[in-house]
Amino acid sequence: MRCAILDDYQGVSLQLADWDALAGQVDVTVHREHIDNQDQLVHTLKDQQIVVIMRERTPFRADLLHRLPHLKLLITSGMRNASIDLTAAAQRGITVCGTASTSTPPAELTWALILGLARHLVTENNAFRTGGPWQSTVGTGLAGKTLGLIGFGKIGIQVARVARAFDMHVTAWSANLTADRTDPEDVRLVSKEQLLTGSDIVSVHIVLSDRTRGLIGAGELALMRPGALLINTSRAAVVDQHALVEALRAHQIGGAGLDVYDQEPLPAGHPLRTLPNVLATPHLGYVTDGNYRTYFREAVENIQAFIAGTPTRTLT
């Protein structure tokens, strides 16, 4: 059987798991560069029975699946991937499997973005390295400030606990959130409007769905305080990207810390790459050695189980 690993940006997939366990049964090819053109992608995968993908880097919609007649097993990192058409996969007899994942890394990156923005770390580090001014910014302290969390699942709770360690006030909102969940964490349940108007930092940790797509648009951004920060390490489509760019250009909000984008990789000329009040990372939320080892180790296990006729961690 032939297996393709897509979007291994760092070229580490074969180092982090025992792919030799598949020797003699599966020929593995690694693709480090993202393939954005569907015709090129079909050409690359046309003879592959197995494809391993990293999160939502390469979507597998119905139109792509229909063009891959030899595909039998699709493995995604994590146990949820909205970019895979599971119905179309099932109709074509394609088994889709996932892997375990931990929510700790995105929570950690959230705080890297918050602290980096609040203390102007990029500006000061660039000046330090290039002989620029010795101190040119005045940072924002976090103690006593209010952090508003859009979404309060596993990641939101972890972010809240760090905020409490910084002596911050924490509020939270999502459509079905109740005080039974927030009160034990010393977090105040508020309306979405109260959260946006009352927070110094708003951080998004909500699952993307039809209901949450565009949840934060121009109207919501207008409710935020002029110096407030918006952090999004969840899903780009929760925030209207055009409205966000306009708000940042107009300095309507203080800044944004971003790890997710409508198009990835983000085009070189995109305004989010140049706006001075943006601190951005290239979707690194889940990119840690621990997560990667789990992803690729369990991908190997999934392939072994599929070959044995007992697929595991199935999503279809």
Coordinates of C-alpha atoms in Angstrom, one line a residue:
M1 CA 0.0 0.0 0.0
R2 CA 1.1 3.6 -0.6
C3 CA 0.7 6.3 2.0
A4 CA 1.2 10.1 1.7
I5 CA 1.8 12.4 4.6
L6 CA 0.7 15.9 3.7
D7 CA 1.8 19.3 5.1
D8 CA 4.7 18.1 7.2
Y9 CA 6.0 21.7 7.3
Q10 CA 8.8 20.9 9.7
G11 CA 9.8 17.6 8.1
V12 CA 9.5 15.7 11.4
S13 CA 6.8 13.1 10.9
L14 CA 9.1 10.2 10.2
Q15 CA 11.3 11.1 13.2
L16 CA 8.5 11.2 15.8
A17 CA 7.0 7.7 15.3
D18 CA 8.1 4.2 14.4
W19 CA 7.2 4.1 10.7
D20 CA 9.6 1.1 10.3
A21 CA 6.8 -0.9 11.9
L22 CA 5.0 -0.6 8.5
A23 CA 8.0 -1.8 6.5
G24 CA 7.1 -4.3 3.8
Q25 CA 3.5 -3.3 4.0
V26 CA 3.3 0.4 3.3
D27 CA 5.5 2.8 1.3
V28 CA 5.4 6.2 2.9
T29 CA 6.0 9.5 1.1
V30 CA 6.3 12.8 3.0
H31 CA 5.2 16.2 1.5
R32 CA 6.5 19.2 3.3
E33 CA 5.1 21.9 1.0
H34 CA 1.5 22.8 1.1
I35 CA -0.3 21.9 -2.1
D36 CA -3.1 24.5 -2.7
N37 CA -4.0 23.6 -6.3
Q38 CA -6.6 20.8 -6.4
D39 CA -5.4 19.4 -9.7
Q40 CA -1.9 19.2 -8.4
L41 CA -3.1 17.6 -5.2
V42 CA -5.1 14.9 -7.2
H43 CA -2.0 14.2 -9.3
T44 CA 0.1 13.8 -6.1
L45 CA -2.4 11.5 -4.4
K46 CA -4.0 9.6 -7.3
D47 CA -2.2 6.3 -6.5
Q48 CA -2.3 6.6 -2.7
Q49 CA -4.5 4.3 -0.6
I50 CA -3.6 6.1 2.6
V51 CA -3.3 9.8 3.3
V52 CA -2.3 11.3 6.7
I53 CA -3.2 15.0 7.1
M54 CA -2.4 17.5 9.8
R55 CA -5.5 19.2 11.2
E56 CA -7.3 21.4 8.6
R57 CA -4.2 22.3 6.6
T58 CA -5.6 20.5 3.5
P59 CA -9.4 20.2 3.3
F60 CA -10.9 17.0 2.0
R61 CA -14.2 18.0 0.6
A62 CA -16.5 15.8 -1.5
D63 CA -15.1 17.1 -4.8
L64 CA -11.6 16.1 -3.9
L65 CA -12.6 12.7 -2.4
H66 CA -14.5 11.9 -5.6
R67 CA -11.3 12.4 -7.6
L68 CA -9.3 9.9 -5.5
P69 CA -10.7 6.5 -6.4
H70 CA -7.8 4.6 -4.7
L71 CA -8.1 6.3 -1.3
K72 CA -9.2 3.8 1.4
L73 CA -7.9 5.4 4.6
L74 CA -7.7 9.0 5.6
I75 CA -6.1 9.9 9.0
T76 CA -6.3 13.3 10.6
S77 CA -4.5 14.5 13.7
G78 CA -7.1 15.0 16.4
M79 CA -10.5 13.5 16.7
R80 CA -12.4 16.3 15.0
N81 CA -11.7 17.9 11.6
A82 CA -14.4 20.1 10.1
S83 CA -12.5 20.3 6.8
I84 CA -13.3 16.6 6.0
D85 CA -16.6 15.7 4.4
L86 CA -17.3 12.6 6.5
T87 CA -20.6 11.9 4.6
A88 CA -18.8 11.9 1.3
A89 CA -16.0 9.7 2.7
A90 CA -18.5 7.2 4.0
Q91 CA -20.3 7.1 0.7
R92 CA -17.1 6.3 -1.1
G93 CA -16.1 3.6 1.5
I94 CA -13.2 5.6 2.8
T95 CA -12.4 5.0 6.5
V96 CA -11.5 8.2 8.4
C97 CA -9.6 7.9 11.6
G98 CA -8.3 10.4 14.1
T99 CA -5.8 10.6 16.9
A100 CA -5.6 11.9 20.5
S101 CA -4.6 15.5 21.1
T102 CA -4.1 17.7 24.1
S103 CA -5.6 21.1 24.7
T104 CA -2.7 22.5 26.7
P105 CA -0.6 23.9 23.8
P106 CA -3.3 26.2 22.5
A107 CA -3.9 27.6 26.0
E108 CA -0.2 28.2 26.4
L109 CA 0.1 30.0 23.0
T110 CA -2.9 32.2 23.9
W111 CA -0.9 33.5 26.8
A112 CA 2.2 34.0 24.7
L113 CA 0.2 36.2 22.4
I114 CA -1.5 38.1 25.3
L115 CA 1.8 38.8 27.0
G116 CA 3.6 39.6 23.8
L117 CA 1.0 42.2 22.9
A118 CA 0.6 43.7 26.4
R119 CA 4.4 44.2 26.8
H120 CA 5.2 45.0 23.2
L121 CA 7.8 42.2 23.1
V122 CA 8.3 42.2 19.3
T123 CA 8.9 45.9 19.1
E124 CA 11.3 45.9 22.0
N125 CA 13.2 42.8 20.9
N126 CA 13.6 44.1 17.4
A127 CA 15.0 47.4 18.7
F128 CA 17.3 45.5 21.1
R129 CA 18.7 43.4 18.2
T130 CA 19.1 46.3 15.7
G131 CA 20.5 49.0 17.9
G132 CA 17.2 50.8 18.2
P133 CA 16.0 52.8 21.2
W134 CA 16.5 51.4 24.7
Q135 CA 12.8 51.3 25.7
S136 CA 10.3 52.9 23.4
T137 CA 7.0 51.5 24.6
V138 CA 5.0 51.4 27.8
G139 CA 3.6 48.0 28.6
T140 CA 0.2 47.2 30.0
G141 CA 0.0 45.3 33.3
L142 CA -2.5 42.5 33.6
A143 CA -3.3 42.5 37.3
G144 CA -6.7 44.0 37.9
K145 CA -7.6 43.9 34.3
T146 CA -10.5 41.9 32.9
L147 CA -10.2 38.9 30.5
G148 CA -13.3 38.0 28.6
L149 CA -13.5 34.5 27.2
I150 CA -15.7 33.7 24.2
G151 CA -16.2 30.0 24.9
F152 CA -15.4 28.1 28.1
G153 CA -14.5 24.6 27.2
K154 CA -11.2 22.8 28.1
I155 CA -9.0 25.5 26.6
G156 CA -11.0 28.4 27.9
I157 CA -10.9 26.9 31.4
Q158 CA -7.1 26.6 31.2
V159 CA -6.7 30.2 30.0
A160 CA -9.0 31.4 32.9
R161 CA -6.9 29.6 35.5
V162 CA -3.7 31.4 34.3
A163 CA -5.6 34.7 34.3
R164 CA -6.6 34.2 37.9
A165 CA -2.9 33.5 38.8
F166 CA -2.2 37.0 37.3
D167 CA -4.9 38.5 39.6
M168 CA -7.1 39.3 36.6
H169 CA -10.9 39.3 36.6
V170 CA -12.4 36.8 34.2
T171 CA -15.7 36.7 32.5
A172 CA -17.1 34.2 30.0
W173 CA -19.9 33.8 27.5
S174 CA -21.2 31.2 25.0
A175 CA -24.7 30.5 23.9
N176 CA -25.3 27.6 26.3
L177 CA -22.9 28.4 29.1
T178 CA -24.3 28.3 32.6
A179 CA -23.1 29.5 36.0
D180 CA -22.7 25.9 37.2
R181 CA -19.7 25.7 34.9
T182 CA -18.2 29.2 35.5
D183 CA -18.7 29.7 39.3
P184 CA -16.3 26.9 40.4
E185 CA -13.6 28.6 38.4
D186 CA -14.2 32.0 39.9
V187 CA -15.4 33.2 36.5
R188 CA -18.4 35.5 36.1
L189 CA -21.0 34.5 33.5
V190 CA -22.1 37.5 31.4
S191 CA -23.9 38.3 28.2
K192 CA -21.8 38.6 25.0
E193 CA -22.4 42.4 24.9
Q194 CA -21.3 42.8 28.6
L195 CA -18.2 40.7 27.8
L196 CA -17.2 42.8 24.8
T197 CA -17.8 46.2 26.5
G198 CA -16.2 45.3 29.8
S199 CA -13.1 43.4 28.8
D200 CA -9.5 44.6 28.4
I201 CA -8.7 41.4 26.6
V202 CA -11.2 39.3 24.6
S203 CA -10.0 35.7 23.8
V204 CA -11.8 33.4 21.5
H205 CA -12.1 29.7 22.4
I206 CA -15.2 28.5 20.7
V207 CA -15.9 25.7 18.2
L208 CA -16.6 26.8 14.7
S209 CA -20.2 26.0 13.6
D210 CA -22.9 27.6 11.5
R211 CA -24.0 29.4 14.6
T212 CA -20.5 30.8 15.5
R213 CA -19.3 31.7 12.0
G214 CA -18.9 35.4 11.9
L215 CA -19.8 35.7 15.6
I216 CA -17.6 38.7 16.1
G217 CA -18.2 41.2 13.3
A218 CA -18.0 44.9 12.8
G219 CA -20.8 45.5 15.4
E220 CA -19.1 43.4 18.0
L221 CA -15.7 45.0 17.4
A222 CA -17.3 48.4 17.8
L223 CA -18.4 47.4 21.3
M224 CA -14.9 46.7 22.5
R225 CA -12.8 49.3 24.4
P226 CA -10.5 51.4 22.3
G227 CA -7.4 49.9 23.9
A228 CA -8.7 46.3 24.2
L229 CA -6.9 43.3 22.7
L230 CA -8.6 40.6 20.7
I231 CA -6.9 37.1 20.8
N232 CA -8.0 34.3 18.4
T233 CA -6.3 30.9 18.6
S234 CA -9.5 29.1 17.9
R235 CA -10.9 29.3 14.3
A236 CA -10.5 32.3 12.0
A237 CA -14.0 32.3 10.7
V238 CA -15.4 33.0 14.2
V239 CA -14.2 36.6 13.6
D240 CA -15.0 38.5 10.4
Q241 CA -11.5 39.0 9.0
H242 CA -12.4 42.0 6.9
A243 CA -14.1 43.7 9.8
L244 CA -11.1 42.9 12.0
V245 CA -8.6 44.4 9.5
E246 CA -10.6 47.6 9.3
A247 CA -10.9 47.9 13.1
L248 CA -7.1 47.4 13.4
R249 CA -6.4 49.9 10.6
A250 CA -8.6 52.5 12.3
H251 CA -7.1 51.7 15.8
Q252 CA -10.6 51.0 16.9
I253 CA -9.1 48.4 19.2
G254 CA -5.7 48.2 20.7
G255 CA -4.4 45.2 18.8
A256 CA -4.9 41.6 17.9
G257 CA -3.0 38.4 18.7
L258 CA -3.8 35.8 16.0
D259 CA -2.9 32.2 15.2
V260 CA -5.6 31.3 12.7
Y261 CA -6.6 32.7 9.3
D262 CA -9.2 32.3 6.6
Q263 CA -6.6 31.2 4.2
E264 CA -3.5 29.2 5.3
P265 CA -0.7 29.7 4.6
L266 CA -1.6 33.4 4.7
P267 CA -0.7 35.1 1.4
A268 CA 2.5 37.2 1.5
G269 CA 0.6 40.5 0.7
H270 CA -2.1 40.1 3.3
P271 CA -2.6 43.2 5.5
L272 CA -2.4 41.1 8.7
R273 CA 1.2 40.5 7.9
T274 CA 2.1 44.2 8.1
L275 CA -0.3 45.9 10.5
P276 CA 1.8 47.2 13.4
N277 CA -0.9 46.4 16.0
V278 CA -1.0 42.7 15.2
L279 CA 1.1 39.9 16.8
A280 CA 0.6 36.8 14.7
T281 CA 1.9 33.2 14.6
P282 CA 1.4 30.7 11.7
H283 CA -1.2 28.5 13.3
L284 CA 1.1 27.1 16.0
G285 CA -1.5 26.4 18.6
Y286 CA -1.2 22.6 18.5
V287 CA 2.4 22.5 17.2
T288 CA 4.4 21.0 20.1
D289 CA 6.6 18.0 20.4
G290 CA 4.2 16.2 22.6
N291 CA 1.2 16.6 20.3
Y292 CA 3.2 15.7 17.2
R293 CA 4.5 12.5 18.8
T294 CA 0.9 11.5 19.6
Y295 CA -0.4 12.4 16.2
F296 CA 2.2 10.4 14.2
R297 CA 2.5 7.5 16.7
E298 CA -1.3 6.9 16.6
A299 CA -1.3 7.4 12.8
V300 CA 1.0 4.4 12.5
E301 CA -1.2 2.5 14.9
N302 CA -4.3 3.4 12.8
I303 CA -2.7 2.1 9.7
Q304 CA -1.7 -1.1 11.4
A305 CA -5.2 -1.6 12.6
F306 CA -6.7 -0.8 9.2
I307 CA -4.5 -3.4 7.5
A308 CA -5.5 -5.9 10.2
G309 CA -9.1 -5.3 9.3
T310 CA -10.0 -3.7 12.7
P311 CA -9.9 0.1 12.2
T312 CA -9.5 2.1 15.3
R313 CA -10.3 5.7 16.4
T314 CA -12.8 5.9 13.4
L315 CA -14.7 9.1 12.7
T316 CA -17.0 7.5 10.1

